[in-house]
mmCIF file of C-alpha atoms in Angstrom:
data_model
loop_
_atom_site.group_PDB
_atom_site.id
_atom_site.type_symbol
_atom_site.label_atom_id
_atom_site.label_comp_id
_atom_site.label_asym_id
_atom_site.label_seq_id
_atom_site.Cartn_x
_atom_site.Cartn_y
_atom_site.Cartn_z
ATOM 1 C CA UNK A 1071 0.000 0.000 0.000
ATOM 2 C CA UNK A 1072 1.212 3.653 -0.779
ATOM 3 C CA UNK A 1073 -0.143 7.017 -0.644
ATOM 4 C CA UNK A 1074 -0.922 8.597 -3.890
ATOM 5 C CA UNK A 1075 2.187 8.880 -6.093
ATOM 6 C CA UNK A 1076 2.200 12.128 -7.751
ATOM 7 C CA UNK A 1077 5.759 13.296 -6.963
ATOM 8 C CA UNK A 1078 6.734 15.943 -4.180
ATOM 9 C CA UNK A 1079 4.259 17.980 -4.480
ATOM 10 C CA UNK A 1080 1.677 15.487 -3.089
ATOM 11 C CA UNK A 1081 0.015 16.670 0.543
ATOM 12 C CA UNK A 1082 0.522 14.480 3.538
ATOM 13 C CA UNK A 1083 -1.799 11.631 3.375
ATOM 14 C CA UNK A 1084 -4.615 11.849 5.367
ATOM 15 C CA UNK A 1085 -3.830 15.821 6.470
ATOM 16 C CA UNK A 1086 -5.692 16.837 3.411
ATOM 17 C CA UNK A 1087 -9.092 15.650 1.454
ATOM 18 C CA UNK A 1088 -8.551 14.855 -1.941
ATOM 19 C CA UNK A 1089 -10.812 17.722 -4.464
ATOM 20 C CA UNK A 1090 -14.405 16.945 -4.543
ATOM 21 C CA UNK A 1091 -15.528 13.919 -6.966
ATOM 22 C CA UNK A 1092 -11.602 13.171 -7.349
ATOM 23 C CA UNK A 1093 -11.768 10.180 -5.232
ATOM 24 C CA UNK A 1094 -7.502 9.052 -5.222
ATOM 25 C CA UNK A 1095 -6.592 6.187 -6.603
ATOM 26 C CA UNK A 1096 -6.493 2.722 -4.567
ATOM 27 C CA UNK A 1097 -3.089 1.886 -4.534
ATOM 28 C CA UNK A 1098 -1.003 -1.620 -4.836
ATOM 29 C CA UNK A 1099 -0.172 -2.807 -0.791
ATOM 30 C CA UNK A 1100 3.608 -3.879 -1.289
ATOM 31 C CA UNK A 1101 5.343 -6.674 0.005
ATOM 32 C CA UNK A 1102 8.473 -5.373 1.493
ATOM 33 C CA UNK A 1103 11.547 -7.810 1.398
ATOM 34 C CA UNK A 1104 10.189 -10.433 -0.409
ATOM 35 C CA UNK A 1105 8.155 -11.371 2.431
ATOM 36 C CA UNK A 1106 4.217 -12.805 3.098
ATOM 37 C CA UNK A 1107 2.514 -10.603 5.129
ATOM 38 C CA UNK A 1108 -1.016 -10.449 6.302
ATOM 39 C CA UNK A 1109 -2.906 -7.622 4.939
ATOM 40 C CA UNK A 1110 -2.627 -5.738 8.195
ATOM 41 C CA UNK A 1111 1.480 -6.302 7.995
ATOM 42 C CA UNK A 1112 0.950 -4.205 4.859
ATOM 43 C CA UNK A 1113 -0.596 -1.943 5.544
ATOM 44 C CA UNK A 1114 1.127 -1.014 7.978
ATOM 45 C CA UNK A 1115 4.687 -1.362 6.282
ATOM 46 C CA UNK A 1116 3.126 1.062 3.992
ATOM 47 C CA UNK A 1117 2.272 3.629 6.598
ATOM 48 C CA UNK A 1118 5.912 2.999 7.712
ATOM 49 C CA UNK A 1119 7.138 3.679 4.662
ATOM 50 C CA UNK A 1120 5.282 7.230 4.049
ATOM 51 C CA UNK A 1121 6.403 8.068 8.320
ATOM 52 C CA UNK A 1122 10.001 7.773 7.077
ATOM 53 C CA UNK A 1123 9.702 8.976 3.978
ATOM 54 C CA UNK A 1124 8.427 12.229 5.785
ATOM 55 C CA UNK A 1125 4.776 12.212 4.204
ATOM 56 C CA UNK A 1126 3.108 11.638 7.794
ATOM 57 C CA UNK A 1127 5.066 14.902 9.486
ATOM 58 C CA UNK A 1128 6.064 14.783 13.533
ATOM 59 C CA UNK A 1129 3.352 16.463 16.008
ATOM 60 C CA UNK A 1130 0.942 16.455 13.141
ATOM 61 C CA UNK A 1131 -2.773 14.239 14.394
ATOM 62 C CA UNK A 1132 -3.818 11.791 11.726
ATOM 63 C CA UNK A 1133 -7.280 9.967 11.933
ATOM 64 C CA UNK A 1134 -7.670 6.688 10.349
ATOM 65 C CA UNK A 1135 -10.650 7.437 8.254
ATOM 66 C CA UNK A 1136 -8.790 10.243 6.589
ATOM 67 C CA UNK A 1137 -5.853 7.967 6.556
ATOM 68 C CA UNK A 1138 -8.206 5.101 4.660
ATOM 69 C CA UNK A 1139 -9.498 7.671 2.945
ATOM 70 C CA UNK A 1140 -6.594 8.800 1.003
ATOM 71 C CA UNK A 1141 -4.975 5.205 0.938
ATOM 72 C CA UNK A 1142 -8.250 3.659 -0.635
ATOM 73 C CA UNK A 1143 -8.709 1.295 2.136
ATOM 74 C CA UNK A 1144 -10.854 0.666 5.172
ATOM 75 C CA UNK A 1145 -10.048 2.377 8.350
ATOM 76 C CA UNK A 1146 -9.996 -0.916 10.295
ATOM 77 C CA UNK A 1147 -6.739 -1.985 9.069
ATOM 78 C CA UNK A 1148 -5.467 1.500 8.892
ATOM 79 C CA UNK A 1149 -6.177 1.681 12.781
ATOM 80 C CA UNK A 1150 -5.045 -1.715 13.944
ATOM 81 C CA UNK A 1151 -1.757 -0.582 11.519
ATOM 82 C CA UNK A 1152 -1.198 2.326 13.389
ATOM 83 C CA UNK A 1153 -1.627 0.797 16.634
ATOM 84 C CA UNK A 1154 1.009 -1.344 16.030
ATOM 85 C CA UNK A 1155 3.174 1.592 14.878
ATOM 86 C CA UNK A 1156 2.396 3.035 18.513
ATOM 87 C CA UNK A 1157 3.923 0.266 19.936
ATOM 88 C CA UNK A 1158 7.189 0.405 18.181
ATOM 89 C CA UNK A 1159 7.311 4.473 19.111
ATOM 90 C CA UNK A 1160 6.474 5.879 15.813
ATOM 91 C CA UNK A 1161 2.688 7.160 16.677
ATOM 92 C CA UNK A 1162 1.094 8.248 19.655
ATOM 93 C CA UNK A 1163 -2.451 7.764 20.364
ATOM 94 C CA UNK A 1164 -4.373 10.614 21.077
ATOM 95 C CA UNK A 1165 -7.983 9.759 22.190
ATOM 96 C CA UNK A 1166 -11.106 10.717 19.961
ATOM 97 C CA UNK A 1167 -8.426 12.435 17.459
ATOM 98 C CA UNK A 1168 -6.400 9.475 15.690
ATOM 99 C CA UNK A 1169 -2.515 9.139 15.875
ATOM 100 C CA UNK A 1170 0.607 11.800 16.610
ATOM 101 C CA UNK A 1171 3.631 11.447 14.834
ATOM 102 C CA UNK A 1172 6.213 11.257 17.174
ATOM 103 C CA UNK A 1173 9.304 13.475 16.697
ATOM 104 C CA UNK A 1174 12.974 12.417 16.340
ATOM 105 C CA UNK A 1175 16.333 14.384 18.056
ATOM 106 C CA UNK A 1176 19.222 15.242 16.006
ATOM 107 C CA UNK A 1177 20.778 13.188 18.746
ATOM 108 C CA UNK A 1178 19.004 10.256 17.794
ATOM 109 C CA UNK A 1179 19.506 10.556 14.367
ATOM 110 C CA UNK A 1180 23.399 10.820 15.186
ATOM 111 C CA UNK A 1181 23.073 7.614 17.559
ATOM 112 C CA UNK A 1182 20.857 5.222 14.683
ATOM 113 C CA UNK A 1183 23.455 5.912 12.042
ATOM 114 C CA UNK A 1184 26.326 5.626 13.964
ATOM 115 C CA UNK A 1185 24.825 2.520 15.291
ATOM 116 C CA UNK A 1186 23.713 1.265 11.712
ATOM 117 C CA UNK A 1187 27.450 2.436 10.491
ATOM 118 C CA UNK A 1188 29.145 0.105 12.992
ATOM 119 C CA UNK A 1189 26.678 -2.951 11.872
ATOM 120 C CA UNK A 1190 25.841 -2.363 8.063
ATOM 121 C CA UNK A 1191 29.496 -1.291 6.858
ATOM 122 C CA UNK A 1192 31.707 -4.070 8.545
ATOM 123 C CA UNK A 1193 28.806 -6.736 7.192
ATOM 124 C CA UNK A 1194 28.429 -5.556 3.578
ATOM 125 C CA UNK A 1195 32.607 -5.307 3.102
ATOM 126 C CA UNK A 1196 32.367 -8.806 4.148
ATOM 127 C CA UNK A 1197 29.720 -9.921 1.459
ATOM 128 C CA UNK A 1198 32.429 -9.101 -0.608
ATOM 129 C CA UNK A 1199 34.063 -11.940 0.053
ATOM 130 C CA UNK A 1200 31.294 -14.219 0.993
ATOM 131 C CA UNK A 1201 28.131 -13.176 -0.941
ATOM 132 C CA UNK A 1202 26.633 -15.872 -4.097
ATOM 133 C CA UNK A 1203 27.274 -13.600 -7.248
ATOM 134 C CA UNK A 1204 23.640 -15.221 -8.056
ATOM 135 C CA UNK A 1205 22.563 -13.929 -4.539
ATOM 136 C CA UNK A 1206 23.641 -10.487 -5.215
ATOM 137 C CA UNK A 1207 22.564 -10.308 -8.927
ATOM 138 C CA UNK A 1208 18.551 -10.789 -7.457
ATOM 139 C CA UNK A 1209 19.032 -7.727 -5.891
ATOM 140 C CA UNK A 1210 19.379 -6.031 -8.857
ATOM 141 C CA UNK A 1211 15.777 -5.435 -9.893
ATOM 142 C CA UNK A 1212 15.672 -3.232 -6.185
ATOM 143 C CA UNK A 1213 18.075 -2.073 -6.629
ATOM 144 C CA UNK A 1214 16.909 -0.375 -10.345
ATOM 145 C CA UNK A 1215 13.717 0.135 -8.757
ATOM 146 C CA UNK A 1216 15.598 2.867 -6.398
ATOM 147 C CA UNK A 1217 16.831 4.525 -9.039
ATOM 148 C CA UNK A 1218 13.572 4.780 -11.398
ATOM 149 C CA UNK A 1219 11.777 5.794 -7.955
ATOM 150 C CA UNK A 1220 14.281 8.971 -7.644
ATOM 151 C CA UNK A 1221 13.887 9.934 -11.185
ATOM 152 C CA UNK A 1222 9.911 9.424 -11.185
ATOM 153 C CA UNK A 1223 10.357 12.054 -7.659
ATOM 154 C CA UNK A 1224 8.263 8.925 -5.645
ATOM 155 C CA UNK A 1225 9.594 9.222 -2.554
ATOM 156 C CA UNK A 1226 7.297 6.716 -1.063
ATOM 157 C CA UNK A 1227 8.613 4.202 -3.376
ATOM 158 C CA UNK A 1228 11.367 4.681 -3.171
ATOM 159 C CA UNK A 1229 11.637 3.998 0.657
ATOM 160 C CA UNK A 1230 10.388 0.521 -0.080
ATOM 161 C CA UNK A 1231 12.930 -0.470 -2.671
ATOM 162 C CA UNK A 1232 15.289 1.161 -0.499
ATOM 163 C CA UNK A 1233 14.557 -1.049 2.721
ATOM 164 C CA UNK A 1234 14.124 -4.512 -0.046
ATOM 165 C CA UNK A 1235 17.417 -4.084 -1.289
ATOM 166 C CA UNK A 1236 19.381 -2.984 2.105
ATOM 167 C CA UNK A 1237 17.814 -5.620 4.482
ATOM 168 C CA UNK A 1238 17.760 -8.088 1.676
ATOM 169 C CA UNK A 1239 21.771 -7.856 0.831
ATOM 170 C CA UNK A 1240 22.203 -7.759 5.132
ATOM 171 C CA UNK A 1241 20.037 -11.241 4.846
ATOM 172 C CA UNK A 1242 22.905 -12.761 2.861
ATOM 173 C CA UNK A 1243 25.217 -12.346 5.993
ATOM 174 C CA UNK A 1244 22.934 -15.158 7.410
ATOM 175 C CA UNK A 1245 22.177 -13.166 10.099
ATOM 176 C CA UNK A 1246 18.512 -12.464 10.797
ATOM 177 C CA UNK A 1247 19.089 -11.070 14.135
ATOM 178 C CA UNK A 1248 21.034 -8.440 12.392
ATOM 179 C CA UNK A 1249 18.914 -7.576 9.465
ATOM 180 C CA UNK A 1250 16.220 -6.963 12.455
ATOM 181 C CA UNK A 1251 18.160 -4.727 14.668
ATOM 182 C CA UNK A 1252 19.365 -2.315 11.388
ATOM 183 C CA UNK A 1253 14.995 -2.651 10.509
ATOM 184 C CA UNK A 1254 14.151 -1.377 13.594
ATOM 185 C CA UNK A 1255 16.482 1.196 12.927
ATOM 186 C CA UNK A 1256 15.594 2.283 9.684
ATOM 187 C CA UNK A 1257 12.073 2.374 11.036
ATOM 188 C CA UNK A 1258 12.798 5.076 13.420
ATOM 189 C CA UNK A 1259 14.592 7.661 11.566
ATOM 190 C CA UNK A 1260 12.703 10.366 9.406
ATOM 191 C CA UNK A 1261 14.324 10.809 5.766
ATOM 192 C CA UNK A 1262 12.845 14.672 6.144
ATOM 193 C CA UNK A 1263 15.363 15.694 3.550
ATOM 194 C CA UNK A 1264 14.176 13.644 0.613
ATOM 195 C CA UNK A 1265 12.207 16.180 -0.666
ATOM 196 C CA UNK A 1266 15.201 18.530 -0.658
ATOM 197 C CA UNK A 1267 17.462 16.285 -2.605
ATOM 198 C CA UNK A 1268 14.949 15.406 -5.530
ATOM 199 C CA UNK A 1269 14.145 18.827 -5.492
ATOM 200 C CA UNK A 1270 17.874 19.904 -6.429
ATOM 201 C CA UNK A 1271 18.268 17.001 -8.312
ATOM 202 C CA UNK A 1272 20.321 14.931 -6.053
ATOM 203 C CA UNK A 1273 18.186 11.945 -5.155
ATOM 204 C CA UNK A 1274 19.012 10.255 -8.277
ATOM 205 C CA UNK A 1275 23.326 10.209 -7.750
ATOM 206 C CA UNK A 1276 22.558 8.799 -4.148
ATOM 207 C CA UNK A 1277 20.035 5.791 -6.104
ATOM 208 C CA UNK A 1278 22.882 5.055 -8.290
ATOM 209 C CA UNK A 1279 24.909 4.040 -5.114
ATOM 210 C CA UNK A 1280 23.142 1.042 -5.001
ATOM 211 C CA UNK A 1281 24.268 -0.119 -8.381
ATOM 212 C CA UNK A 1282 27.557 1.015 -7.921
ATOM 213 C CA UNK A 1283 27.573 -1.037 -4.353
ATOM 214 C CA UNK A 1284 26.269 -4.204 -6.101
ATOM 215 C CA UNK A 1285 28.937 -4.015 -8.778
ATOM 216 C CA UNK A 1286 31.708 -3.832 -6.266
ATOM 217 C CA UNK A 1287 30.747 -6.569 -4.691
ATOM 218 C CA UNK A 1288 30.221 -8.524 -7.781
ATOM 219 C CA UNK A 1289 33.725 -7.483 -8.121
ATOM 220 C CA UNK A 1290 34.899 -8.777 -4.540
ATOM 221 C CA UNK A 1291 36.385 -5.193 -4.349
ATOM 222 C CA UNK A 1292 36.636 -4.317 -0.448
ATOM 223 C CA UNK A 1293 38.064 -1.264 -0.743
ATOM 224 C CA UNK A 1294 35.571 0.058 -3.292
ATOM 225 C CA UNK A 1295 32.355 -1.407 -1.068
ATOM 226 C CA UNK A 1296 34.049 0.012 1.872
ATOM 227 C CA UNK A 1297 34.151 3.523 0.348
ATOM 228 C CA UNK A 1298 30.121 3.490 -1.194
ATOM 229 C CA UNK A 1299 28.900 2.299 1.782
ATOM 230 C CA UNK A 1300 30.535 4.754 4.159
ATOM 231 C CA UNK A 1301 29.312 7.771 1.424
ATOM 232 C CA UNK A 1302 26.053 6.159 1.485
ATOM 233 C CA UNK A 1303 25.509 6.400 5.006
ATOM 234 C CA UNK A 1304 26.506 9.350 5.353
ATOM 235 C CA UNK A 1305 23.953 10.965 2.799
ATOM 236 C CA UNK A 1306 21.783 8.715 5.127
ATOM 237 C CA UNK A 1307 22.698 11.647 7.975
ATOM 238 C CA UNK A 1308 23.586 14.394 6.406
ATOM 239 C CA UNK A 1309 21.006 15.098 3.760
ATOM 240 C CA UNK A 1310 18.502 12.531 3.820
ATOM 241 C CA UNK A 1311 17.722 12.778 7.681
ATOM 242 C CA UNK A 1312 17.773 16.930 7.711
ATOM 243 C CA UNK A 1313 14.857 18.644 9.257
ATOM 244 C CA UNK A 1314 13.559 21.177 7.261
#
């Protein structure tokens, strides 16, 4: 499931009505990494998605029949979703209103990456020496995906190829205790600055990354995945994660 996909210009779902007799499309629910998920699960990996994408903004309320609304589902799901979101820390409840986004600290966003730089960067490097050429070539639709999503400006798509192709390539470390902590993580930060980079045209260079990752590795270059995946992160905090 994802909001409406008209670019950047797109209101937040659910914080606007869509113009009279224009009802928004009903979007396709996606399956993030690969996975079978129950249609709750998906709905509420796509309300994830939009949270960190920055299309649900911090301190902002959000009922779930505008929420349905605008999604082209029913607002049981939507509500059940979001309760589960309020568990993990990403929504509050606010009674006989619907759900608050909750903010994130700069702090925070220093300690995920930093965190997610000590797992993710150590673990890929070693995929270079360890990964199934076969196992890293499936990636490669994602990984494409990424980049048509930054040239198309669909920011909630791109989110969802984004989290397919990292967890999936941390999943070949045969490790699922690890691809669950660096989830969690990526759950909790706010890519605020998306809109920023496609905006200046910069969203696109940082998709390519992923290509140029999977090629290095194909190449059982260290160095090389060593480098991209330190400059990748740090786009991750420095641009992507801006407030703004």
């Amino acid at each position: 499931m994802a909001p409406q996909r008209t670019g950047t210009t797109s209101p937040a779902p659910g914080a606007t009505s869509p113009a009279p007799g224009a009802a928004p499309p009903a979007p396709v629910l996606p399956v993030l990494g690969g996975k079978k998920s129950s249609y709750r699960e998906r709905v509420a990996d796509a309300l994830r998605a939009a949270l960190i994408a920055g299309e649900l903004r911090p301190g902002q309320v959000y009922s779930a029949p505008a929420l349905a609304a605008r999604f082209g589902v029913s607002a049981t799901p939507v509500r059940e979703a979001m309760l589960d979101l309020a568990k993990e820390g990403l929504v509050d409840t606010v009674p006989n209103k619907g759900f608050r986004v909750t903010a994130v600290t700069e702090k925070q966003l220093d300690e995920y990456t930093q965190i997610r730089s000590l797992i993710e960067i150590p673990t890929t490097v070693a995929l270079a020496r360890t990964a199934d050429p076969v196992s890293l070539e499936a990636l490669r639709p994602a990984a494409r995906e990424i980049v048509a999503a930054a040239a198309a400006g669909d920011l909630i798509a791109y989110v969802e190829a984004d989290t397919r192709f990292h967890l999936g390539l941390l999943a070949l470390a045969g490790n699922a205790h690890l691809v669950e902590v660096v989830g969690d993580l990526r759950k909790r930060s706010r890519l605020y600055g998306l809109t920023a980079l496609v905006e200046a045209g910069r969203l696109l260079a940082s998709a390519q990354e992923h290509l140029e990752l999977l090629d290095a590795l194909l190449d059982r270059d260290e160095d090389a995945v060593r480098t991209v995946m330190t400059r990748h992160l740090g786009h991750v905090r420095g641009q992507w994660a801006a407030h703004g």
